[in-house]
GROMACS .gro file of C-alpha atoms in nm:
model
  241
    1MET     CA    1   2.311   4.660   3.535
    2GLU     CA    2   2.341   4.722   3.907
    3ARG     CA    3   2.374   4.424   4.138
    4GLU     CA    4   2.029   4.458   4.297
    5ALA     CA    5   1.860   4.496   3.958
    6ILE     CA    6   2.031   4.181   3.828
    7LEU     CA    7   1.932   3.977   4.133
    8ALA     CA    8   1.574   4.105   4.124
    9LYS     CA    9   1.539   4.004   3.760
   10LEU     CA   10   1.691   3.660   3.821
   11ASN     CA   11   1.477   3.599   4.128
   12ARG     CA   12   1.163   3.673   3.927
   13ALA     CA   13   1.278   3.435   3.654
   14TYR     CA   14   1.364   3.150   3.890
   15PHE     CA   15   1.135   3.175   4.192
   16SER     CA   16   0.809   3.335   4.077
   17GLU     CA   17   0.479   3.149   4.037
   18ASN     CA   18   0.563   3.096   3.670
   19PRO     CA   19   0.937   3.023   3.679
   20HIS     CA   20   1.180   2.962   3.397
   21GLU     CA   21   1.176   2.592   3.295
   22LYS     CA   22   0.860   2.537   3.498
   23ALA     CA   23   0.766   2.208   3.329
   24ILE     CA   24   1.102   2.049   3.412
   25LEU     CA   25   1.087   2.164   3.772
   26GLU     CA   26   0.734   2.032   3.819
   27HIS     CA   27   0.850   1.686   3.710
   28LEU     CA   28   1.192   1.688   3.877
   29GLY     CA   29   1.065   1.450   4.143
   30GLU     CA   30   1.043   1.177   3.880
   31LEU     CA   31   1.423   1.184   3.855
   32LEU     CA   32   1.496   1.238   4.224
   33ALA     CA   33   1.242   1.007   4.388
   34GLU     CA   34   1.509   0.780   4.539
   35ALA     CA   35   1.812   1.006   4.494
   36LYS     CA   36   2.070   1.077   4.762
   37LEU     CA   37   2.315   1.296   4.566
   38PHE     CA   38   2.217   1.568   4.318
   39VAL     CA   39   2.474   1.785   4.139
   40ASP     CA   40   2.363   2.121   3.996
   41ILE     CA   41   2.622   2.254   3.748
   42GLY     CA   42   2.564   2.609   3.633
   43ALA     CA   43   2.339   2.659   3.933
   44SER     CA   44   2.300   3.038   3.905
   45LEU     CA   45   2.096   3.141   4.212
   46GLY     CA   46   2.000   2.779   4.277
   47GLN     CA   47   1.663   2.727   4.112
   48TYR     CA   48   1.714   2.352   4.061
   49THR     CA   49   1.886   2.321   4.397
   50PHE     CA   50   1.582   2.475   4.567
   51TYR     CA   51   1.336   2.236   4.403
   52ALA     CA   52   1.563   1.938   4.469
   53SER     CA   53   1.591   2.036   4.835
   54ARG     CA   54   1.215   1.997   4.866
   55ILE     CA   55   1.226   1.647   4.716
   56LEU     CA   56   1.533   1.481   4.869
   57GLU     CA   57   1.521   1.341   5.221
   58ASN     CA   58   1.848   1.331   5.414
   59GLY     CA   59   2.027   1.376   5.085
   60GLN     CA   60   2.319   1.576   4.952
   61ILE     CA   61   2.310   1.855   4.696
   62VAL     CA   62   2.619   2.015   4.543
   63ALA     CA   63   2.549   2.343   4.361
   64ILE     CA   64   2.830   2.476   4.141
   65GLU     CA   65   2.842   2.828   3.996
   66ALA     CA   66   3.137   3.026   3.857
   67ASP     CA   67   2.986   3.374   3.825
   68PRO     CA   68   3.082   3.570   4.140
   69LEU     CA   69   2.759   3.768   4.175
   70ARG     CA   70   2.538   3.465   4.124
   71TYR     CA   71   2.754   3.252   4.352
   72GLU     CA   72   2.729   3.501   4.638
   73GLN     CA   73   2.349   3.479   4.633
   74LEU     CA   74   2.360   3.102   4.573
   75ALA     CA   75   2.572   3.046   4.885
   76HIS     CA   76   2.329   3.251   5.093
   77ASN     CA   77   2.032   3.060   4.952
   78CYS     CA   78   2.193   2.722   5.012
   79GLU     CA   79   2.247   2.798   5.380
   80GLN     CA   80   1.878   2.877   5.419
   81TRP     CA   81   1.759   2.575   5.220
   82GLN     CA   82   1.987   2.341   5.413
   83THR     CA   83   1.832   2.456   5.740
   84ALA     CA   84   1.479   2.428   5.604
   85SER     CA   85   1.518   2.089   5.435
   86GLY     CA   86   1.758   1.889   5.651
   87ASN     CA   87   1.960   1.801   5.342
   88LYS     CA   88   2.332   1.875   5.319
   89ILE     CA   89   2.364   2.150   5.058
   90THR     CA   90   2.707   2.270   4.946
   91ALA     CA   91   2.766   2.572   4.722
   92ILE     CA   92   3.094   2.579   4.528
   93ARG     CA   93   3.228   2.876   4.334
   94ALA     CA   94   3.391   2.713   4.033
   95ALA     CA   95   3.365   2.633   3.667
   96VAL     CA   96   3.359   2.268   3.560
   97ALA     CA   97   3.580   2.134   3.281
   98GLU     CA   98   3.816   1.852   3.182
   99SER     CA   99   4.075   1.924   3.453
  100ALA     CA  100   4.103   2.103   3.786
  101GLY     CA  101   4.290   2.428   3.835
  102GLU     CA  102   4.205   2.778   3.718
  103ILE     CA  103   4.023   2.882   3.402
  104SER     CA  104   3.894   3.188   3.216
  105PHE     CA  105   3.527   3.267   3.271
  106PHE     CA  106   3.337   3.536   3.083
  107THR     CA  107   3.070   3.729   3.272
  108THR     CA  108   2.825   3.987   3.139
  109ASP     CA  109   2.756   4.172   3.465
  110SER     CA  110   2.388   4.138   3.375
  111ASP     CA  111   2.107   3.884   3.386
  112VAL     CA  112   2.256   3.718   3.073
  113SER     CA  113   2.442   3.405   3.181
  114GLY     CA  114   2.818   3.394   3.144
  115GLY     CA  115   3.030   3.096   3.047
  116LEU     CA  116   3.370   2.964   2.945
  117PHE     CA  117   3.351   3.172   2.628
  118ALA     CA  118   3.152   3.471   2.501
  119HIS     CA  119   2.858   3.285   2.353
  120PRO     CA  120   2.593   3.420   2.113
  121THR     CA  121   2.306   3.613   2.272
  122SER     CA  122   2.010   3.807   2.141
  123ALA     CA  123   2.011   4.042   2.440
  124PRO     CA  124   2.102   4.398   2.335
  125GLY     CA  125   2.405   4.581   2.470
  126VAL     CA  126   2.575   4.284   2.634
  127SER     CA  127   2.945   4.333   2.711
  128TRP     CA  128   3.177   4.057   2.825
  129ARG     CA  129   3.437   4.068   3.101
  130GLU     CA  130   3.698   3.795   3.146
  131LEU     CA  131   3.776   3.660   3.494
  132ARG     CA  132   3.999   3.384   3.626
  133VAL     CA  133   3.802   3.142   3.842
  134PRO     CA  134   3.864   2.806   4.011
  135CYS     CA  135   3.786   2.502   3.798
  136LEU     CA  136   3.700   2.149   3.907
  137CYS     CA  137   3.675   1.814   3.733
  138LEU     CA  138   3.375   1.594   3.816
  139ASP     CA  139   3.570   1.269   3.836
  140ASP     CA  140   3.806   1.425   4.091
  141ARG     CA  141   3.541   1.608   4.293
  142PHE     CA  142   3.319   1.301   4.322
  143ALA     CA  143   3.585   1.034   4.362
  144GLY     CA  144   3.427   0.753   4.560
  145GLN     CA  145   3.078   0.891   4.501
  146VAL     CA  146   2.817   0.834   4.232
  147PRO     CA  147   2.568   1.119   4.180
  148ASP     CA  148   2.214   1.004   4.110
  149LEU     CA  149   2.141   1.304   3.888
  150VAL     CA  150   2.370   1.566   3.734
  151LYS     CA  151   2.208   1.873   3.581
  152ILE     CA  152   2.426   2.070   3.338
  153ASP     CA  153   2.349   2.419   3.206
  154VAL     CA  154   2.677   2.582   3.106
  155GLU     CA  155   2.602   2.783   2.792
  156GLY     CA  156   2.764   2.556   2.536
  157ALA     CA  157   3.054   2.415   2.738
  158GLU     CA  158   2.879   2.083   2.804
  159GLY     CA  159   3.155   1.892   2.623
  160ARG     CA  160   3.419   2.025   2.860
  161VAL     CA  161   3.216   1.924   3.164
  162LEU     CA  162   3.171   1.571   3.028
  163ALA     CA  163   3.539   1.544   2.930
  164GLY     CA  164   3.615   1.554   3.302
  165ALA     CA  165   3.352   1.293   3.388
  166ARG     CA  166   3.472   0.983   3.202
  167ARG     CA  167   3.464   0.764   3.510
  168LEU     CA  168   3.116   0.878   3.607
  169LEU     CA  169   2.994   0.829   3.252
  170ALA     CA  170   3.129   0.473   3.251
  171GLU     CA  171   2.938   0.382   3.565
  172ASN     CA  172   2.575   0.275   3.570
  173HIS     CA  173   2.400   0.495   3.822
  174THR     CA  174   2.405   0.857   3.706
  175GLN     CA  175   2.135   1.029   3.504
  176TRP     CA  176   2.237   1.340   3.311
  177LEU     CA  177   1.992   1.627   3.258
  178VAL     CA  178   2.158   1.853   3.002
  179GLU     CA  179   2.060   2.189   2.853
  180LEU     CA  180   2.217   2.171   2.509
  181HIS     CA  181   2.297   2.484   2.310
  182GLY     CA  182   2.318   2.551   1.940
  183TRP     CA  183   2.676   2.669   1.927
  184ASP     CA  184   3.020   2.507   1.938
  185ASP     CA  185   3.229   2.563   2.249
  186GLY     CA  186   3.530   2.673   2.046
  187ALA     CA  187   3.764   2.436   2.234
  188GLY     CA  188   3.736   2.131   2.014
  189HIS     CA  189   3.460   1.955   2.208
  190GLY     CA  190   3.188   2.021   1.950
  191GLY     CA  191   2.829   2.124   1.997
  192ALA     CA  192   2.504   1.939   2.060
  193GLU     CA  193   2.561   1.672   1.795
  194ALA     CA  194   2.894   1.579   1.952
  195ILE     CA  195   2.723   1.541   2.290
  196TYR     CA  196   2.458   1.312   2.142
  197ARG     CA  197   2.729   1.099   1.980
  198LEU     CA  198   2.928   1.077   2.303
  199PHE     CA  199   2.635   0.952   2.507
  200ASP     CA  200   2.531   0.709   2.234
  201GLN     CA  201   2.882   0.563   2.211
  202LEU     CA  202   2.887   0.516   2.588
  203GLY     CA  203   2.563   0.321   2.585
  204TYR     CA  204   2.317   0.586   2.696
  205ARG     CA  205   1.968   0.645   2.568
  206ASN     CA  206   1.831   0.994   2.514
  207ALA     CA  207   1.485   1.127   2.589
  208ASP     CA  208   1.324   1.467   2.591
  209PHE     CA  209   1.245   1.564   2.950
  210HIS     CA  210   1.004   1.855   2.921
  211GLY     CA  211   1.243   2.055   2.704
  212ALA     CA  212   1.581   1.934   2.831
  213ASP     CA  213   1.780   1.631   2.721
  214LEU     CA  214   1.785   1.340   2.963
  215PHE     CA  215   2.054   1.074   2.919
  216THR     CA  216   2.021   0.743   3.104
  217ARG     CA  217   2.203   0.413   3.074
  218ARG     CA  218   2.050   0.160   2.840
  219PRO     CA  219   1.968  -0.157   3.036
  220THR     CA  220   2.177  -0.462   2.954
  221PRO     CA  221   1.984  -0.756   2.803
  222ALA     CA  222   2.000  -0.940   3.135
  223LEU     CA  223   1.869  -0.638   3.322
  224ALA     CA  224   1.594  -0.586   3.066
  225ARG     CA  225   1.485  -0.950   3.110
  226LEU     CA  226   1.488  -0.911   3.488
  227ARG     CA  227   1.277  -0.597   3.469
  228GLY     CA  228   1.032  -0.778   3.242
  229ARG     CA  229   1.000  -1.065   3.489
  230LEU     CA  230   0.947  -0.821   3.776
  231ARG     CA  231   0.674  -0.639   3.584
  232ARG     CA  232   0.498  -0.968   3.508
  233LEU     CA  233   0.527  -1.074   3.872
  234ALA     CA  234   0.384  -0.741   3.986
  235ARG     CA  235   0.085  -0.785   3.753
  236ARG     CA  236   0.021  -1.135   3.888
  237LEU     CA  237   0.034  -1.007   4.245
  238ARG     CA  238  -0.214  -0.729   4.166
  239HIS     CA  239  -0.453  -0.981   4.010
  240ALA     CA  240  -0.411  -1.216   4.307
  241LEU     CA  241  -0.508  -0.939   4.546
   0.00000   0.00000   0.00000
C-alpha cells in the first residue's frame, strides 16, 4: 500500500466517529482521572495518546512506536496535541523489550500492525520486511518515575515489554492496560497465559476493561481495612448532611 492510503485507513480506524476500541476510549477517564504520567506503548498514530491528552491536566504522556511510517505521523500528531492540551507529550521511535539497544522489528508496509516477529494475521497478501530499530527498557526509561497507567499493544510481545519492567511491576502505583494476543512471542516469554501468571505472582488482580485486560495491584489487608473505614466514614457524613 502507498503511504497516503495506509495513513488514510488508519486515521479512519482511530479517529472517526466510531473508532477502533471505542468502548475502552470512552471509559479511559476512569483510569486517568488523577493521572500525571501515561505511557502508550505500541502507540501507532496515537489514538490512546489523543484521548489521554483530553483527560490529563498538566500531565505527561510518552507515546512509543517502532514502525517508521506510523512514528512519523505520531510525532506530528503529538506536537499538535501538546499545543492544544497543555500537557507534555513526547513521541519516541523505539520498540520496547527486556533491554535497551537495537532490535529487529518486522513491518508490513500496510495498515496491518508490525511487531518484534511476523505474527499471524488474517489479512490477505501481507508481506513482512525486517528493520533494525532502537529499543528501550521501561525500567531504564522511567528510572525515578512511576507511570500511573501503561497501555501495551505490541502484537504478542507483551512478555518482552514486561521483562524490562520488573522494578515498575514491583511498585504499587502503576496500572497496566494490556491487549493480549493468542500467539506465543517465539522468544521464550510465552503467550497470554504466561502474562496472567506473571501478574498473579506479583500480586496483581485482573479485570476486563471493555475488552482489554486491566491489571492493578491487590490492596494489602491493611489498605483494604483503611478503605473500608473510609467508605463507612463517607456514608456517615452523607447521612449527617
